[in-house]
Coordinates of C-alpha atoms in Angstrom, one line a residue:
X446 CA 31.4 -93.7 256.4
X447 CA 32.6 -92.3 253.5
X448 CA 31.2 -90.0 250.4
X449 CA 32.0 -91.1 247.1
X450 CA 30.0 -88.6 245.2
X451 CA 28.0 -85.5 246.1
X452 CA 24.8 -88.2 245.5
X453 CA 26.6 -91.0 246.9
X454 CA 27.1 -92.3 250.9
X455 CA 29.1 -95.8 252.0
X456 CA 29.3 -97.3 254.8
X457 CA 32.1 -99.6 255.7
X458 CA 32.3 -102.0 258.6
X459 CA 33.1 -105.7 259.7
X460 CA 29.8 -107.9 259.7
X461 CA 29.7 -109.0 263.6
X462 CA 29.1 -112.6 265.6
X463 CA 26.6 -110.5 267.1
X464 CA 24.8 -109.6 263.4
X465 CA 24.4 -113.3 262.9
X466 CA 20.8 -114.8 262.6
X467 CA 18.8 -117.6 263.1
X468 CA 20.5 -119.0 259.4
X469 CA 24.3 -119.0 260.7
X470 CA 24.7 -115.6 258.4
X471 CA 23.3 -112.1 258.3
X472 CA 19.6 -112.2 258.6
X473 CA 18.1 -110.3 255.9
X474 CA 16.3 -108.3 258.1
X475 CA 19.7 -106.8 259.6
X476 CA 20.9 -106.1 255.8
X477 CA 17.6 -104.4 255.4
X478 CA 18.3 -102.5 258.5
X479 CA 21.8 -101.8 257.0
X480 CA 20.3 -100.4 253.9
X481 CA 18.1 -98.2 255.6
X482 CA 20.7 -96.4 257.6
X483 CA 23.0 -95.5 255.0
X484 CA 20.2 -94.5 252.2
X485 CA 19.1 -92.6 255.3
X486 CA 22.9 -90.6 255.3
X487 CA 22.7 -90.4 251.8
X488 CA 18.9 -88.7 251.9
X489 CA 19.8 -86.3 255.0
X490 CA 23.3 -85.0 253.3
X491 CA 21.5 -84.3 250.1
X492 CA 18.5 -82.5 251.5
X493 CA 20.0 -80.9 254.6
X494 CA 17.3 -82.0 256.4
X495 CA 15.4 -84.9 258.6
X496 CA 14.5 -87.2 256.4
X497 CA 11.8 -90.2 256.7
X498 CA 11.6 -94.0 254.9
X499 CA 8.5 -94.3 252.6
X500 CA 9.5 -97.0 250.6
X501 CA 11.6 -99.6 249.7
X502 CA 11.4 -101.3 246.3
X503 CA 12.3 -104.9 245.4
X504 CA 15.5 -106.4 247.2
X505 CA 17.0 -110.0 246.4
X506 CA 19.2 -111.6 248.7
X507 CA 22.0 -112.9 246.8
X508 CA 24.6 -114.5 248.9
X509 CA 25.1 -114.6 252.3
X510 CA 27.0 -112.0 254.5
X511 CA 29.3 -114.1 257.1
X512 CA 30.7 -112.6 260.4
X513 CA 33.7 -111.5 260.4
X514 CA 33.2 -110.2 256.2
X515 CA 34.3 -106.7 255.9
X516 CA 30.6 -105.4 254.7
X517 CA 30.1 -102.1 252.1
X518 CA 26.4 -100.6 252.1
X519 CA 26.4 -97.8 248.9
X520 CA 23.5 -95.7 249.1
X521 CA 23.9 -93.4 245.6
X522 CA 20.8 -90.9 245.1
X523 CA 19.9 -91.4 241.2
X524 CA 16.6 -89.3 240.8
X525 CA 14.7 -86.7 243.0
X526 CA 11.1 -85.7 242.6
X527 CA 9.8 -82.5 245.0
X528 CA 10.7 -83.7 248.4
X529 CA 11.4 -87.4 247.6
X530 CA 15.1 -88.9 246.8
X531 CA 15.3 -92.0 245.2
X532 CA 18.3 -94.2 246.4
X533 CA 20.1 -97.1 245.2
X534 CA 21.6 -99.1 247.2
X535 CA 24.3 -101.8 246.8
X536 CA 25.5 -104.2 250.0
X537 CA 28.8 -105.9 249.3
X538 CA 31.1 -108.0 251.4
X539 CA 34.0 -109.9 251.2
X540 CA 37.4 -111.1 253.1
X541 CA 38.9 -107.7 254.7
X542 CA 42.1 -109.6 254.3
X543 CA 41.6 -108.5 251.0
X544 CA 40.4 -109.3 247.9
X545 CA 37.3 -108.2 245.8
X546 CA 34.0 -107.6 247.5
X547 CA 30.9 -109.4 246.0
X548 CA 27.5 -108.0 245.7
X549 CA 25.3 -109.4 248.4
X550 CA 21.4 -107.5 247.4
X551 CA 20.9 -104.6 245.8
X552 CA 17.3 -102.4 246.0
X553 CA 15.6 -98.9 245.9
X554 CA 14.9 -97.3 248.5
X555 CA 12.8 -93.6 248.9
X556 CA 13.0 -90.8 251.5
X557 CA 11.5 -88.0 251.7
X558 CA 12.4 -84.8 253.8
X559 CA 10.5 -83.3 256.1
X560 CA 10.1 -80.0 258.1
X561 CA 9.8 -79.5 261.9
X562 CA 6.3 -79.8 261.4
X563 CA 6.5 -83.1 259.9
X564 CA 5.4 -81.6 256.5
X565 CA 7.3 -82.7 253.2
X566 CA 9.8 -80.1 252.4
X567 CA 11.4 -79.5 249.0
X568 CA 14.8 -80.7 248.0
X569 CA 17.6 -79.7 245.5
X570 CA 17.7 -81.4 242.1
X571 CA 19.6 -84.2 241.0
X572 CA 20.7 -84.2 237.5
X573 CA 22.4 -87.0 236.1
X574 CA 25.6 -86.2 234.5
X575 CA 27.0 -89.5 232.7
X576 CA 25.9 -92.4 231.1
X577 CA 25.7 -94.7 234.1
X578 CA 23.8 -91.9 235.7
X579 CA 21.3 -91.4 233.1
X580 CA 20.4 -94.8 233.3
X581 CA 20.2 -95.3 236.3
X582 CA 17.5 -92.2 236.9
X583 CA 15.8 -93.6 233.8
X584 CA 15.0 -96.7 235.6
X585 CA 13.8 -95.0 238.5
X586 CA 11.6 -93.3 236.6
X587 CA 10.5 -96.2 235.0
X588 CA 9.4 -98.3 238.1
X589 CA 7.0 -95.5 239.5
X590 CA 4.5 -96.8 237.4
X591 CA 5.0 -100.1 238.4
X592 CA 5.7 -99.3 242.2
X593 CA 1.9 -97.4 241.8
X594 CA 0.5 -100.4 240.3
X595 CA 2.1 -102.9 243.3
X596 CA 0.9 -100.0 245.9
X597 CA -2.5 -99.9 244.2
X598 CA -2.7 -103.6 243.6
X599 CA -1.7 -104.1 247.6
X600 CA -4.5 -101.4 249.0
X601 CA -7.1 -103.4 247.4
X602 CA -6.5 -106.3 249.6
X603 CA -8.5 -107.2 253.0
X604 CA -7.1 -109.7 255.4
X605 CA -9.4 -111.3 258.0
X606 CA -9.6 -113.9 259.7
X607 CA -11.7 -116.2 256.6
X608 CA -8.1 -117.0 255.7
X609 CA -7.1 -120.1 256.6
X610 CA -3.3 -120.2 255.4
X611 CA -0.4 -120.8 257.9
X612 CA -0.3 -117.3 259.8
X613 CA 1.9 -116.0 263.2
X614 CA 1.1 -112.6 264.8
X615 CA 4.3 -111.4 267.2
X616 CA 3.1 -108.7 269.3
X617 CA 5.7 -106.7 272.0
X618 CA 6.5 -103.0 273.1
X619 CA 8.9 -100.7 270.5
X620 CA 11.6 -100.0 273.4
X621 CA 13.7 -96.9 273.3
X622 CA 16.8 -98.9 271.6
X623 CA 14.7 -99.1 268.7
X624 CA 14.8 -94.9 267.9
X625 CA 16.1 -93.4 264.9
X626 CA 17.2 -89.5 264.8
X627 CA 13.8 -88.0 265.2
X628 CA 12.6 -90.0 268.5
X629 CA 10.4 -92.3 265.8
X630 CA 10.9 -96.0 265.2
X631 CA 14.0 -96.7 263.0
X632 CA 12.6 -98.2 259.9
X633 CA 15.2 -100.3 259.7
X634 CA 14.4 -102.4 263.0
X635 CA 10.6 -102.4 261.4
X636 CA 12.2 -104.3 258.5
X637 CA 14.1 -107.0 260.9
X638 CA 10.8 -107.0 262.7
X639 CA 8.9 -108.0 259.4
X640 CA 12.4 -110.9 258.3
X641 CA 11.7 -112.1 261.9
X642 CA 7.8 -112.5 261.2
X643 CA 8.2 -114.4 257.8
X644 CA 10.9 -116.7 258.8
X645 CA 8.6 -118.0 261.9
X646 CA 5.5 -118.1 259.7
X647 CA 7.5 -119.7 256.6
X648 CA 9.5 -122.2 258.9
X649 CA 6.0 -123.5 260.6
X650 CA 4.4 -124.2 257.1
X651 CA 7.0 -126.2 255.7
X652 CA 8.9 -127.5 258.3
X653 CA 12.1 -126.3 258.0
X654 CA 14.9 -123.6 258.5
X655 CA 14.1 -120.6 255.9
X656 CA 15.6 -117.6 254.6
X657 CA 14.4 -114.6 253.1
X658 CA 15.4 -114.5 249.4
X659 CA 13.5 -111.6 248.5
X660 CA 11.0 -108.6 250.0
X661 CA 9.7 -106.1 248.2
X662 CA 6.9 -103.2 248.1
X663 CA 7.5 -102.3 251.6
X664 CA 5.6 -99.4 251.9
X665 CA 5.6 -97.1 255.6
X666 CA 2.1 -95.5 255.8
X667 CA 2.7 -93.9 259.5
X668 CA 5.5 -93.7 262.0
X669 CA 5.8 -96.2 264.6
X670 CA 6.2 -94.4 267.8
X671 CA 8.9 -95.5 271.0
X672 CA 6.5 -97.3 273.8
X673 CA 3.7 -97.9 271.5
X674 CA 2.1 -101.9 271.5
X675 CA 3.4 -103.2 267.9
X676 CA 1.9 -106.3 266.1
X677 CA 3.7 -107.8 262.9
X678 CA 1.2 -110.5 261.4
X679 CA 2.5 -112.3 258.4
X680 CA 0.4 -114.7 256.2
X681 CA 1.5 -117.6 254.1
X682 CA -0.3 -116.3 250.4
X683 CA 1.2 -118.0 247.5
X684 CA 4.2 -120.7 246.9
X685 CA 6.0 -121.5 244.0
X686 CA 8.4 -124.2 243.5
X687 CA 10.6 -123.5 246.3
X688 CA 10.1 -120.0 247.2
X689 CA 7.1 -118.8 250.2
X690 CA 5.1 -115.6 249.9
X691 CA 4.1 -114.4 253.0
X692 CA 2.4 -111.2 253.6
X693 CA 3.4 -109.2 256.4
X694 CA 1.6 -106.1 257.8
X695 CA 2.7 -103.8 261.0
X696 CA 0.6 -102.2 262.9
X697 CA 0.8 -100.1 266.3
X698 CA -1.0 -98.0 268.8
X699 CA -1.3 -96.8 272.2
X700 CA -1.1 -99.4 275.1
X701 CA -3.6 -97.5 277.2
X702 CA -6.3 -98.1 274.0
X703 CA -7.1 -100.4 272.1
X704 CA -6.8 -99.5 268.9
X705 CA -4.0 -100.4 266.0
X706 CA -3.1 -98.5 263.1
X707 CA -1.3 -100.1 259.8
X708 CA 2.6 -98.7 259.7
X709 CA 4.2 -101.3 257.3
X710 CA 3.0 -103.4 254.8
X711 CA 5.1 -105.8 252.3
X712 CA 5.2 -108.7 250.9
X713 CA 8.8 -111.5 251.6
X714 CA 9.7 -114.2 249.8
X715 CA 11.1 -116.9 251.6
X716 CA 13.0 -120.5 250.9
X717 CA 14.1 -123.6 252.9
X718 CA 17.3 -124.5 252.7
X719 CA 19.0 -128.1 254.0
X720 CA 22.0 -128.3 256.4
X721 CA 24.4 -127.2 253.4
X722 CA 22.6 -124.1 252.3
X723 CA 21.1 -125.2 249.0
X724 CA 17.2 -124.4 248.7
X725 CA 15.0 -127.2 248.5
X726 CA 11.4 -127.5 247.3
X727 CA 8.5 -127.1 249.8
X728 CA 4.7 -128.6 249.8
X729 CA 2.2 -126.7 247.1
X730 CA -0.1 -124.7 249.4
X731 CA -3.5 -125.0 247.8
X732 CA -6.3 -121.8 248.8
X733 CA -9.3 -123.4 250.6
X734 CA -11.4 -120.3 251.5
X735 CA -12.3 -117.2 249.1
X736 CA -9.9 -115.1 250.8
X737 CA -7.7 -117.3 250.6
X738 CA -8.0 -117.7 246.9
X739 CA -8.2 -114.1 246.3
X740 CA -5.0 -113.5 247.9
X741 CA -3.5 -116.3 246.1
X742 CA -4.3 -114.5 242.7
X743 CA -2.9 -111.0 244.4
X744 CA 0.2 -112.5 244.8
X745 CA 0.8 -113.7 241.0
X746 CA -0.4 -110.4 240.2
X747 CA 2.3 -108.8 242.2
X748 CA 4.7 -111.6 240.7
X749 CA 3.7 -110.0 237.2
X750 CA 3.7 -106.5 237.7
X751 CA 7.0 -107.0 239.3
X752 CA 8.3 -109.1 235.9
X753 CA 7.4 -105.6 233.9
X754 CA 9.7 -103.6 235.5
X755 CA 13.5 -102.5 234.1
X756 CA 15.6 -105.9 233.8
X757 CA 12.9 -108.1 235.9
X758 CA 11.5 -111.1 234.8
X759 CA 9.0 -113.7 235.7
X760 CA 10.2 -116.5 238.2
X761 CA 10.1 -119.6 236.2
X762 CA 7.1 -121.6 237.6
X763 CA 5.3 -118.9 235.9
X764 CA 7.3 -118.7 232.3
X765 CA 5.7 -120.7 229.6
X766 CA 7.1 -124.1 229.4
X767 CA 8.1 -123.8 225.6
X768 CA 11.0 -121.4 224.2
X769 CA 13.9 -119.8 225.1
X770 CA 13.8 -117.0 227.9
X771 CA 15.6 -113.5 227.5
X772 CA 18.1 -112.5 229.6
X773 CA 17.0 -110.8 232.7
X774 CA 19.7 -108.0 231.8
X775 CA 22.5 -106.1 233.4
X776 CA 21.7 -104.9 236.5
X777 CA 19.0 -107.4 237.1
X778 CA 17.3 -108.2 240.4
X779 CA 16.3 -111.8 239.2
X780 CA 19.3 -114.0 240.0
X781 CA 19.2 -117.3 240.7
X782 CA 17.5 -117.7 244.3
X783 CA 14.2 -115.6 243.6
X784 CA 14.0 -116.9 239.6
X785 CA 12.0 -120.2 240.9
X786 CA 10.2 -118.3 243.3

């Protein structure tokens, strides 16, 4: 590990056989766990203090990471509200035999400290001093709105069992290998929980191997504690031309009871992909029951909230057919394997 910047964390470190997924690279769910960890060293050295994962935003899956790549995880903190730290991240890889390292996903993700008591604590302020910094804050500011509207938009939802969409429920123990720093969860193995979800659910609907290309609005409501029963449900909601949305929620409770609470919600995007890697289109999935329909329209909704945000677009099953499209911008989450999503 090494710190850039008062603000800034990054990890370095060679991308193992053993990291390897069900894809023949790095699952996105071990990225995601990746991220977590080193916005999690970036949140802890700036607040001096134990720090929790409440959100992370939108985060495209470029390229691959292969074993063997020599991986960098930059976790930078660009904007700091009472007791929350915003934190970019930026997971690049590339030949350690040298070479330049390519940018593999990039996302936001929010901690917040907390005391002993498990209260939110107040941490120092982070003011931007250059250009680059200034802009990136101002884009953090700019996508609370729309990070309330996709938390708002996702709270109004109810799942039951009226659906009739392609749906897997995976249900096991949290065992102790899966603790972070304060005896909780890491929420980084609840992200690889959720990848591992939408792949089965995505790969039974269509048929085929998938990948994640995309997840986004993951949002941890409660911690997930060590020994507790955990159920990750994911729900096939929307497709576009090539990409699957599936739903995923967490929940967990007490094995002596009965009862489950909702941890982690969020929403993946998933595509198939033949035997040489390039995504191929996948059967329409057409809503039968009312939920079904209604969660349909939730998931365009998402898709355009999402497209109001800094440098976002539309994917382009949803762009109108006639006229040239804007850029999607510098710095721009939309690349080429979420823009047909």
């Amino acid at each position: 590990m090494s710190e850039t910047a008062a603000n800034s964390v990054t990890l370095r470190f060679l991308a193992a056989p053993t990291d390897l997924g069900h894809s023949g690279s790095v699952d996105a769910g071990t990225v995601l766990e990746w991220v977590d960890k080193a916005a999690y060293a970036a949140a802890v050295g700036w607040s001096k203090s134990y720090c929790v994962t409440a959100y992370v935003g939108n985060i495209h899956f470029a390229d691959p990471v292969n074993s063997g790549d020599m991986v960098e995880v930059e976790a930078t903190i660009v904007y700091t509200g009472r007791s929350s730290m915003h934190i970019r991240t930026v997971v690049s890889s590339g030949d350690p035999k040298g070479g330049p390292a390519t940018m593999r996903s990039q996302c936001m993700v929010i901690f917040v400290a907390v005391g002993e008591d498990g209260k939110p604590v107040s941490v120092p302020h982070f003011e931007p001093a250059t250009p680059e910094e200034i802009e990136q804050r101002d884009h953090a500011v700019a996508r609370i709105k729309v990070r309330e509207d996709i938390v708002r938009a996702m709270n109004a939802q109810a799942y039951t069992d009226a659906g009739t969409a392609e749906r897997v429920v995976l249900r096991f123990m949290a065992a102790p290998t899966d603790v972070n720093w304060g005896g909780k969860v890491h929420g980084g193995i609840v992200m690889k929980w959720i990848d591992e979800a939408a792949y089965v659910c995505a790969s039974r609907y269509c048929g085929l191997d998938t990948v994640a290309v995309f997840s986004g609005g993951v949002r941890f409501y409660r911690p997930l504690l060590i020994g507790h029963v955990v159920e990750v449900e994911a729900r096939l909601v929307y497709t576009g031309t090539k990409g699957m949305h599936v739903a995923v929620h967490v929940r967990s409770g007490d094995p002596k009871g009965r009862e489950l609470n909702l941890t982690t919600y969020c929403l993946t995007v998933m595509v198939a992909r033949d035997r040489t890697g390039t995504s191929v289109p996948i059967p329409q999935w057409s809503p039968q029951s009312e939920e079904d329909k209604r969660l349909h329209a939730h998931a365009r909704e998402l898709l355009e909230i999402r497209g109001r945000a800094p440098g976002n677009r539309l994917p382009n099953h949803l762009l109108p057919a006639a006229g040239p499209q804007p850029s999607a911008g510098p710095g721009s989450a939309a690349g080429p394997a979420g823009a047909d999503a």
